[in-house]
Coordinates of C-alpha atoms in Angstrom, one line a residue:
M1 CA 0.0 0.0 0.0
N2 CA 1.3 3.5 -0.9
S3 CA 1.9 5.8 2.0
V4 CA 2.1 9.6 2.2
A5 CA 2.7 12.2 4.9
I6 CA 1.0 15.7 4.6
V7 CA 2.8 18.4 6.6
G8 CA 0.0 21.0 7.0
L9 CA -3.4 19.5 7.6
G10 CA -5.3 22.8 7.1
W11 CA -8.0 24.0 4.7
L12 CA -6.5 22.0 1.8
G13 CA -4.4 19.4 3.6
F14 CA -7.2 17.9 5.7
P15 CA -9.7 17.1 2.9
L16 CA -6.8 15.9 0.8
A17 CA -5.9 13.5 3.6
K18 CA -9.4 12.2 3.9
H19 CA -9.7 11.7 0.2
L20 CA -6.4 9.8 -0.1
Q21 CA -7.6 7.6 2.8
R22 CA -10.8 6.8 0.8
V23 CA -8.9 5.7 -2.3
G24 CA -6.6 3.4 -0.4
W25 CA -3.5 5.4 0.7
T26 CA -1.9 5.1 4.1
V27 CA -2.0 8.7 5.2
K28 CA -0.2 10.5 8.0
G29 CA 0.0 14.2 8.8
S30 CA 1.0 17.0 11.1
K31 CA -0.2 20.1 12.8
R32 CA 1.7 22.8 14.6
T33 CA -0.2 22.5 17.9
H34 CA -1.1 19.6 20.2
E35 CA -4.7 20.7 20.1
G36 CA -4.7 20.6 16.3
T37 CA -3.0 17.2 16.3
E38 CA -5.7 15.8 18.7
S39 CA -8.4 17.2 16.5
M40 CA -7.0 15.4 13.5
R41 CA -6.8 12.2 15.4
L42 CA -10.4 12.5 16.4
N43 CA -11.2 12.8 12.7
G44 CA -9.5 9.5 12.0
L45 CA -6.1 10.6 10.9
E46 CA -2.7 9.5 12.1
A47 CA -1.3 12.9 13.1
Y48 CA 1.7 14.3 14.9
C49 CA 2.7 17.6 16.3
V50 CA 5.5 19.3 14.2
Q51 CA 6.7 22.8 14.3
L52 CA 9.4 24.5 12.1
T53 CA 11.2 27.1 14.3
P54 CA 13.0 26.8 11.7
E55 CA 14.5 23.7 13.3
V56 CA 12.2 20.6 13.0
D57 CA 10.7 20.7 16.5
A58 CA 9.0 17.3 17.1
D59 CA 9.3 14.2 19.4
P60 CA 11.9 12.0 17.7
D61 CA 9.7 9.0 17.7
D62 CA 6.8 11.0 16.3
L63 CA 9.0 12.3 13.5
N64 CA 10.2 8.8 12.7
E65 CA 6.6 7.6 12.4
L66 CA 5.5 10.6 10.4
L67 CA 8.4 10.3 7.9
S68 CA 8.2 6.5 7.4
V69 CA 6.4 7.0 4.2
D70 CA 6.9 6.8 0.4
S71 CA 5.9 10.4 -0.3
L72 CA 5.8 13.7 1.5
I73 CA 3.5 16.6 0.7
I74 CA 4.7 20.0 2.1
N75 CA 1.6 22.2 2.3
I76 CA 2.6 25.1 4.5
P77 CA 1.8 28.6 3.2
P78 CA 4.4 31.2 4.2
S79 CA 1.6 33.3 5.9
Q80 CA 1.6 30.8 8.7
Y81 CA 5.0 32.0 9.6
F82 CA 3.9 35.6 9.8
F83 CA 5.9 36.4 6.7
D84 CA 9.2 35.7 8.4
T85 CA 10.3 34.3 5.0
R86 CA 13.9 33.5 6.0
S87 CA 12.7 31.2 8.8
Y88 CA 10.2 29.8 6.4
V89 CA 12.8 28.9 3.8
E90 CA 15.1 27.4 6.4
G91 CA 12.3 25.4 8.0
I92 CA 11.2 23.8 4.7
K93 CA 14.8 22.9 3.9
N94 CA 15.3 21.4 7.4
L95 CA 12.1 19.4 7.0
V96 CA 13.1 18.1 3.6
N97 CA 16.6 17.1 4.9
E98 CA 14.9 15.1 7.7
A99 CA 12.6 13.4 5.1
L100 CA 15.6 12.4 3.0
L101 CA 17.4 11.0 6.0
H102 CA 14.3 8.9 6.7
G103 CA 14.3 7.5 3.1
V104 CA 11.3 9.4 1.6
Q105 CA 11.4 8.9 -2.1
H106 CA 9.0 11.5 -3.4
L107 CA 8.5 15.2 -2.5
L108 CA 5.5 17.3 -3.5
F109 CA 5.8 21.0 -2.6
I110 CA 2.7 23.3 -2.8
S111 CA 3.8 26.6 -4.1
S112 CA 1.9 29.6 -5.6
T113 CA 1.6 31.5 -8.8
S114 CA 2.5 34.6 -6.7
V115 CA 6.1 33.8 -7.9
F116 CA 5.1 35.7 -11.0
P117 CA 5.1 39.5 -11.1
Q118 CA 2.0 41.7 -11.5
K119 CA 2.8 42.5 -15.1
D120 CA 1.0 42.2 -18.4
S121 CA 1.8 38.7 -19.7
E122 CA 0.6 35.2 -20.1
Y123 CA 2.5 32.9 -17.7
H124 CA 3.4 29.3 -18.4
E125 CA 5.6 26.9 -16.5
E126 CA 8.5 27.9 -18.8
S127 CA 8.0 31.6 -18.3
A128 CA 10.7 33.7 -16.5
V129 CA 10.0 34.1 -12.8
E130 CA 10.4 37.6 -11.4
P131 CA 9.1 37.6 -7.8
E132 CA 8.0 41.0 -6.5
S133 CA 7.2 40.1 -2.9
D134 CA 9.2 38.5 -0.1
V135 CA 6.8 35.5 -0.2
G136 CA 7.4 35.1 -3.9
H137 CA 11.1 35.2 -3.5
A138 CA 10.9 32.6 -0.7
L139 CA 8.8 30.2 -2.7
Y140 CA 11.0 30.5 -5.7
E141 CA 14.1 29.9 -3.7
I142 CA 12.6 26.7 -2.3
E143 CA 11.4 25.6 -5.7
N144 CA 14.9 25.9 -7.2
W145 CA 16.5 24.2 -4.2
L146 CA 14.1 21.2 -4.4
L147 CA 14.5 20.8 -8.2
A148 CA 18.3 20.7 -7.7
L149 CA 18.2 17.8 -5.2
N150 CA 19.6 14.5 -6.4
G151 CA 18.2 11.0 -5.9
V152 CA 14.6 11.9 -5.1
D153 CA 11.5 12.5 -7.2
C154 CA 10.2 16.0 -6.7
D155 CA 7.1 17.8 -7.9
I156 CA 6.3 21.5 -7.6
L157 CA 2.6 22.5 -7.8
R158 CA 1.9 26.3 -8.2
L159 CA -1.7 27.1 -7.2
A160 CA -3.7 30.1 -8.5
G161 CA -6.2 31.8 -6.2
L162 CA -8.1 29.2 -4.1
I163 CA -11.8 28.6 -3.9
G164 CA -13.7 25.9 -2.1
I165 CA -15.9 25.1 0.9
D166 CA -16.4 28.3 2.9
R167 CA -13.8 30.1 0.8
H168 CA -14.4 32.6 -2.0
P169 CA -12.7 35.9 -2.7
V170 CA -16.0 37.6 -3.4
S171 CA -16.7 37.6 0.4
H172 CA -13.8 40.1 0.8
L173 CA -15.1 42.3 -2.0
A174 CA -18.8 42.4 -1.3
G175 CA -20.2 45.9 -1.1
R176 CA -16.9 47.6 -1.7
Q177 CA -16.9 50.6 -4.1
Q178 CA -14.5 51.9 -6.7
I179 CA -12.3 48.8 -6.9
K180 CA -9.7 49.2 -9.5
G181 CA -8.8 46.6 -12.1
G182 CA -12.3 45.6 -13.3
N183 CA -11.0 44.5 -16.6
Q184 CA -8.3 42.2 -15.1
A185 CA -8.7 38.5 -15.7
V186 CA -9.1 36.2 -12.7
N187 CA -6.8 33.3 -12.1
L188 CA -8.5 30.8 -9.8
V189 CA -8.5 27.1 -9.0
H190 CA -11.0 25.0 -7.1
Q191 CA -10.0 23.0 -4.0
T192 CA -11.4 19.9 -5.7
D193 CA -9.0 20.3 -8.6
C194 CA -6.0 20.8 -6.2
I195 CA -6.8 17.5 -4.5
L196 CA -7.3 15.6 -7.7
A197 CA -4.1 17.0 -9.1
M198 CA -2.1 16.0 -6.0
Q199 CA -3.5 12.5 -6.2
L200 CA -2.5 12.3 -9.8
L201 CA 1.1 13.4 -9.1
L202 CA 1.4 10.8 -6.3
E203 CA 0.2 8.1 -8.6
T204 CA 2.4 9.0 -11.6
R205 CA 5.7 9.9 -10.0
G206 CA 8.3 11.4 -12.3
Y207 CA 11.8 12.7 -11.5
K208 CA 11.4 16.5 -11.5
R209 CA 8.2 18.1 -12.5
L210 CA 6.6 21.6 -12.3
Y211 CA 3.0 22.4 -12.9
H212 CA 0.5 25.2 -12.6
L213 CA -3.1 24.7 -11.4
S214 CA -5.3 27.5 -12.8
A215 CA -8.7 27.0 -14.3
P216 CA -8.7 27.3 -18.1
Q217 CA -11.3 30.1 -18.2
H218 CA -10.4 33.6 -17.0
P219 CA -13.4 36.0 -16.9
K220 CA -13.0 39.7 -16.1
R221 CA -13.0 40.6 -12.4
A222 CA -15.9 43.1 -12.7
D223 CA -18.2 40.6 -14.5
Y224 CA -17.2 37.6 -12.4
Y225 CA -17.5 39.1 -8.9
K226 CA -20.7 40.9 -9.7
K227 CA -22.3 37.6 -10.7
M228 CA -20.8 35.7 -7.8
A229 CA -22.2 38.3 -5.4
Q230 CA -25.7 37.9 -6.9
L231 CA -25.5 34.1 -6.7
L232 CA -24.4 34.2 -3.0
A233 CA -26.9 36.9 -2.0
L234 CA -24.1 39.4 -1.2
D235 CA -23.9 43.1 -1.8
E236 CA -22.4 43.6 -5.3
P237 CA -18.9 45.1 -5.5
H238 CA -18.4 48.0 -7.8
F239 CA -15.4 48.0 -10.0
V240 CA -13.7 50.7 -12.0
T241 CA -12.7 49.5 -15.5
D242 CA -10.0 50.9 -17.7
E243 CA -8.4 49.8 -21.0
T244 CA -5.0 49.9 -19.3
D245 CA -6.0 47.4 -16.6
L246 CA -3.4 44.7 -16.0
Q247 CA -3.8 41.6 -18.3
R248 CA -2.0 38.9 -16.3
I249 CA -3.1 35.3 -17.1
V250 CA -1.6 32.2 -15.6
H251 CA -2.1 29.1 -17.7
G252 CA -2.5 25.6 -16.2
N253 CA -2.8 23.4 -19.2
K254 CA 0.6 21.7 -19.1
I255 CA -0.7 19.1 -16.6
V256 CA -3.6 18.5 -18.9
Q257 CA -1.3 17.9 -21.9
E258 CA 1.3 15.8 -20.1
L259 CA -0.8 13.8 -17.6
D260 CA -4.3 13.9 -19.0
F261 CA -5.6 15.8 -16.0
D262 CA -9.2 17.0 -16.3
Y263 CA -10.3 20.1 -14.5
A264 CA -13.5 19.4 -12.5
Y265 CA -14.1 23.2 -12.4
P266 CA -12.7 24.7 -15.6
D267 CA -15.1 27.7 -15.4
P268 CA -14.8 29.9 -12.3
Y269 CA -18.5 30.6 -12.6
Q270 CA -19.1 27.0 -11.4
M271 CA -17.0 27.6 -8.2
L272 CA -19.6 28.1 -5.5
P273 CA -18.3 27.7 -1.9
Q274 CA -21.5 26.1 -0.6
A275 CA -21.6 23.3 -3.2
E276 CA -21.7 19.8 -1.7
Q277 CA -18.4 18.0 -2.5
Y278 CA -17.2 14.4 -2.2
F279 CA -14.1 15.5 -0.3
H280 CA -16.2 16.7 2.7
Q281 CA -18.5 13.7 3.0
D282 CA -17.8 10.9 5.5

């Protein structure tokens, strides 16, 4: 039976763990607090308390159990480290080095399309990366370091803006006035597609791979968020549109072409946060 450890059992990691359990994987995971760890155990997951300080702070026996797996998914957003990006980078490297010492054969790092600048362009996996933020620089440093490792399979998955159960960016825009950039395209991906893509990467291991996850359709912000507010019975946001609005599109079709991945939510208009989903059913 294939085994995987998920470091970061949060909004994305927890439903991923439950799904992988359902399809036959042996799944372990970690949280940063003892309370969080106990909550995961009560939800049927083998969980351990691990903190990156940036040293790997965990009981040695627990760490040995956690990392006695075939694959390791690192799903820790930099924001959880209060944007102390240097500690974040060192923490991820320390965790990976521990995993390699324990014989982990496959690494999957969850990154972000924020490695690309806010500039007019269409971004593919082969596009030049020019981070503009500390977080973008940190993620790109980790990506390069991972892809240079020898003797281990490594996947990088860059996620666009996330939508799923109880999470939709329109909730932060509802009722706001004079929002700039109405003609900008949205770059979004649904939680379900993230989970299915990670399962696919686990099942089709390659040596070194880099993929984007971004829904194929990119409606304009003003049109999209107005419609989403209507569907969710929220106050409509008001956008200012201009012909000079940024045209930044992140493409996520490489994984479709190379691995026959099929987006469950190719159209952001289908991404409603209250929709019933398999990943949240017991």
